[in-house]
C-alpha atoms as a printed R data frame, in Angstrom:
    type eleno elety resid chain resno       x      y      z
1   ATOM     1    CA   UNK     A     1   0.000  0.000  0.000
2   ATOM     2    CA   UNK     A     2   1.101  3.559 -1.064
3   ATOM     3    CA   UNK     A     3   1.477  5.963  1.796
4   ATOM     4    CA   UNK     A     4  -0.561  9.385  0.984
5   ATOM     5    CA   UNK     A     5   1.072 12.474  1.589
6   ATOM     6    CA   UNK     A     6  -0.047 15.928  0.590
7   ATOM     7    CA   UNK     A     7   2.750 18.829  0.493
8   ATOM     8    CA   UNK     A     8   1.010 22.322  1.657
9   ATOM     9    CA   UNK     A     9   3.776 25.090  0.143
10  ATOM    10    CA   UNK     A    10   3.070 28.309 -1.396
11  ATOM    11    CA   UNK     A    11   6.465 27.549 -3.544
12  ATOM    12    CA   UNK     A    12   5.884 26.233 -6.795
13  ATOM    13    CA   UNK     A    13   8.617 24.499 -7.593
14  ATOM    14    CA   UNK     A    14   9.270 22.955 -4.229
15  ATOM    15    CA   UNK     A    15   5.565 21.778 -4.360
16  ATOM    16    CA   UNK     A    16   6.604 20.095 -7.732
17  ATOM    17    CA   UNK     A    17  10.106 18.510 -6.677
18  ATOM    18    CA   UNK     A    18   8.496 17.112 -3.461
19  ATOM    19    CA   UNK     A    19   5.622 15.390 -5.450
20  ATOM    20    CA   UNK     A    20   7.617 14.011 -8.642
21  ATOM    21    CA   UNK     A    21  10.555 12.598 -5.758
22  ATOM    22    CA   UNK     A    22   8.114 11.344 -3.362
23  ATOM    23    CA   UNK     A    23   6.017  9.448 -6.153
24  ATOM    24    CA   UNK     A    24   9.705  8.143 -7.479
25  ATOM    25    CA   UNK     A    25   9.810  6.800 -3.949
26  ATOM    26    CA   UNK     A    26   6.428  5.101 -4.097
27  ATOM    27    CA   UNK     A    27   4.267  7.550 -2.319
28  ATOM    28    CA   UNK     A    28   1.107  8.827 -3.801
29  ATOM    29    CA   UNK     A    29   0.956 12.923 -3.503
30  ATOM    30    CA   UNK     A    30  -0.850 15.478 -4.162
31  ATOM    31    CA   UNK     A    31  -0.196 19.152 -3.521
32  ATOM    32    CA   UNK     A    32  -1.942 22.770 -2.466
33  ATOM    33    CA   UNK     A    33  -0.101 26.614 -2.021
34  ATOM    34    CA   UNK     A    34  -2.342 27.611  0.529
35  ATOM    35    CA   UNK     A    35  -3.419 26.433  4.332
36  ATOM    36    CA   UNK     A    36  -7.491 26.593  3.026
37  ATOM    37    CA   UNK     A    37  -6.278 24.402 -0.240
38  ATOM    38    CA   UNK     A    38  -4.335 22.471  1.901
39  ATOM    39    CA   UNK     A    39  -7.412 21.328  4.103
40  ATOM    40    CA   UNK     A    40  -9.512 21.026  1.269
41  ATOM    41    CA   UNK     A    41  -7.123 18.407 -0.115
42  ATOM    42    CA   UNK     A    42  -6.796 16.587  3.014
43  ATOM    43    CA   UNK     A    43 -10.695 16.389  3.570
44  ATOM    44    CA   UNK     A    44 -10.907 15.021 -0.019
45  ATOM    45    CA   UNK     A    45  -7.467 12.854 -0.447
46  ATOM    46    CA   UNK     A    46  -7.382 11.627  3.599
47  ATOM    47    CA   UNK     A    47  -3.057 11.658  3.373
48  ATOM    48    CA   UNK     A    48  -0.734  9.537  6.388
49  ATOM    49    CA   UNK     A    49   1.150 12.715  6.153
50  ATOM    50    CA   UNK     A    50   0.990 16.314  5.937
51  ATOM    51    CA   UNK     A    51   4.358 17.725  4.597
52  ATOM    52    CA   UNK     A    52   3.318 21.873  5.683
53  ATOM    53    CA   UNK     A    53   5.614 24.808  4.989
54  ATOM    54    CA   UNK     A    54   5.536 26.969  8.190
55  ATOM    55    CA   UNK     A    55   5.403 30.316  6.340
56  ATOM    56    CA   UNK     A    56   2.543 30.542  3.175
57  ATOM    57    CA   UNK     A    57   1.910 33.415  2.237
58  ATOM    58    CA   UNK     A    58   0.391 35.945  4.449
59  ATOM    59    CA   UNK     A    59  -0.736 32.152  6.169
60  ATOM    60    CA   UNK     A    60   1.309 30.506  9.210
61  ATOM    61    CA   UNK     A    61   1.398 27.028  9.026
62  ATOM    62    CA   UNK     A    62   2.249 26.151 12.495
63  ATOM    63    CA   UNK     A    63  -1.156 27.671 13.351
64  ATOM    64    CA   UNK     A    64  -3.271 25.418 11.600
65  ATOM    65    CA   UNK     A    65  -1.710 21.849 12.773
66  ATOM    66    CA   UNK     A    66  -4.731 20.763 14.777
67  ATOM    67    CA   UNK     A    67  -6.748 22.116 11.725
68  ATOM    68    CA   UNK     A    68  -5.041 18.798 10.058
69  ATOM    69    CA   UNK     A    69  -5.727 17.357 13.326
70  ATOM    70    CA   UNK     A    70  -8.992 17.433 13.021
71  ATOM    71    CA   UNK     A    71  -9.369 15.941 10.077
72  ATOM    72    CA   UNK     A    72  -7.643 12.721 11.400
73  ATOM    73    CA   UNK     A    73  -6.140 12.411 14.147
74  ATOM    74    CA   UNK     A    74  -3.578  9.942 13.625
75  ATOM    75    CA   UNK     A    75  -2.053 12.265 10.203
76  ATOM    76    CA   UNK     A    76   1.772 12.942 10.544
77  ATOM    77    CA   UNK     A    77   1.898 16.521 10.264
78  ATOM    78    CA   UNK     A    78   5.774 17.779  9.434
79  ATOM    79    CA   UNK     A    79   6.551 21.271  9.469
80  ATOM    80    CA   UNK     A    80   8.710 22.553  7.198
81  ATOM    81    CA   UNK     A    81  10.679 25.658  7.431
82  ATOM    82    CA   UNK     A    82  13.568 27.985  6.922
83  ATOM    83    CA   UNK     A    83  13.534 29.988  9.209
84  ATOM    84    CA   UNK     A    84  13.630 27.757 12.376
85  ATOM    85    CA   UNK     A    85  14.425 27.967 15.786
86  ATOM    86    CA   UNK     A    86  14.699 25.227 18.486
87  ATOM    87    CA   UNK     A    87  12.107 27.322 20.828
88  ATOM    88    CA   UNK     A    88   9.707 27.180 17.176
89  ATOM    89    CA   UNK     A    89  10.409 23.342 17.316
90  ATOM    90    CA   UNK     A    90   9.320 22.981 20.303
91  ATOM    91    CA   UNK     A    91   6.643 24.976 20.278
92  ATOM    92    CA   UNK     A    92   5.502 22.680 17.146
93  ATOM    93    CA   UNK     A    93   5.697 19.211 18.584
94  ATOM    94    CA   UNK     A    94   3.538 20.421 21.393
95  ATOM    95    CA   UNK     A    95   1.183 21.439 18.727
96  ATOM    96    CA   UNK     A    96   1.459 18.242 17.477
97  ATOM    97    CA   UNK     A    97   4.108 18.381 14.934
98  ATOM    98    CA   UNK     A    98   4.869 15.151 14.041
99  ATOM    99    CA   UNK     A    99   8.529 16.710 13.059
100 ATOM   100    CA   UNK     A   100  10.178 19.797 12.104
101 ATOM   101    CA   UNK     A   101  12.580 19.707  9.428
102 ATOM   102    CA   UNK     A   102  14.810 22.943  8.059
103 ATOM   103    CA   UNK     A   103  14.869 24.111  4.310
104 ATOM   104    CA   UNK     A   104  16.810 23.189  2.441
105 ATOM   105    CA   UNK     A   105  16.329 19.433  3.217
106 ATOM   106    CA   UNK     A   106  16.637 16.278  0.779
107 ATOM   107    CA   UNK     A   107  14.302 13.919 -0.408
108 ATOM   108    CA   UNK     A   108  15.819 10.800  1.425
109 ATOM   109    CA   UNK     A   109  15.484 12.938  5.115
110 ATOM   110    CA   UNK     A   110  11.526 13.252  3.879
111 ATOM   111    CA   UNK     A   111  11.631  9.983  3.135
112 ATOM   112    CA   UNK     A   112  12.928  9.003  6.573
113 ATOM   113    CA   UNK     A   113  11.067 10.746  8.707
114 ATOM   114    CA   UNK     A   114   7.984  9.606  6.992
115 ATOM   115    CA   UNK     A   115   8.922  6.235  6.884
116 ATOM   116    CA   UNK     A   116   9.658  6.615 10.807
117 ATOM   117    CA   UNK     A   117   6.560  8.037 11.483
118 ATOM   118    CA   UNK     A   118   4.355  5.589  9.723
């Protein structure tokens, strides 16, 4: 079985990389640039994981982790950012940030911490 995992970044072409590398990994993506996309998707596609950039737009990602939540509680949700801080990572897993992980990052750290988390 395929793992789901929807990427939630207002960045085109990291949106793009991180869904044509995760499906050469075997995952099945899909994608949104905003937080309200973003839940839309994951009402509709029901992902494991929730790969979310912390900063979209005029949006803040780490506010809307128990939005994800809601949807199911058992989704990974792993915040992704560049601007990080340990006091924001902590702040995040007591959100309920599955994990934090700094930009730039490579496809095989994704793929671990996804892998871990499942």
């Amino acid at each position: 079985m395929k793992h789901k995992v929807l990427i939630v970044d207002d960045e085109p072409l990291i949106r793009m990389t991180m869904e044509s590398g995760l499906e050469d990994l075997g995952y099945q993506t899909r994608s949104a640039a905003s937080i309200a996309e973003g839940l839309r998707a994951a009402e509709e596609f029901l992902p494991d994981a929730v790969l979310l950039d912390n900063r979209l737009g005029k949006g803040v990602g780490m506010e809307h982790v128990e939005d994800f939540k809601r949807i199911d509680e058992d989704m990974m949700v792993v915040l992704m950012t560049a601007y990080g801080s340990v006091s924001q990572a902590v702040e995040a897993i007591k959100l309920g940030v599955s994990d934090y992980v700094l930009k730039p990052f490579d496809l095989e750290e994704v793929d671990l911490i996804i892998s871990r988390g499942m």
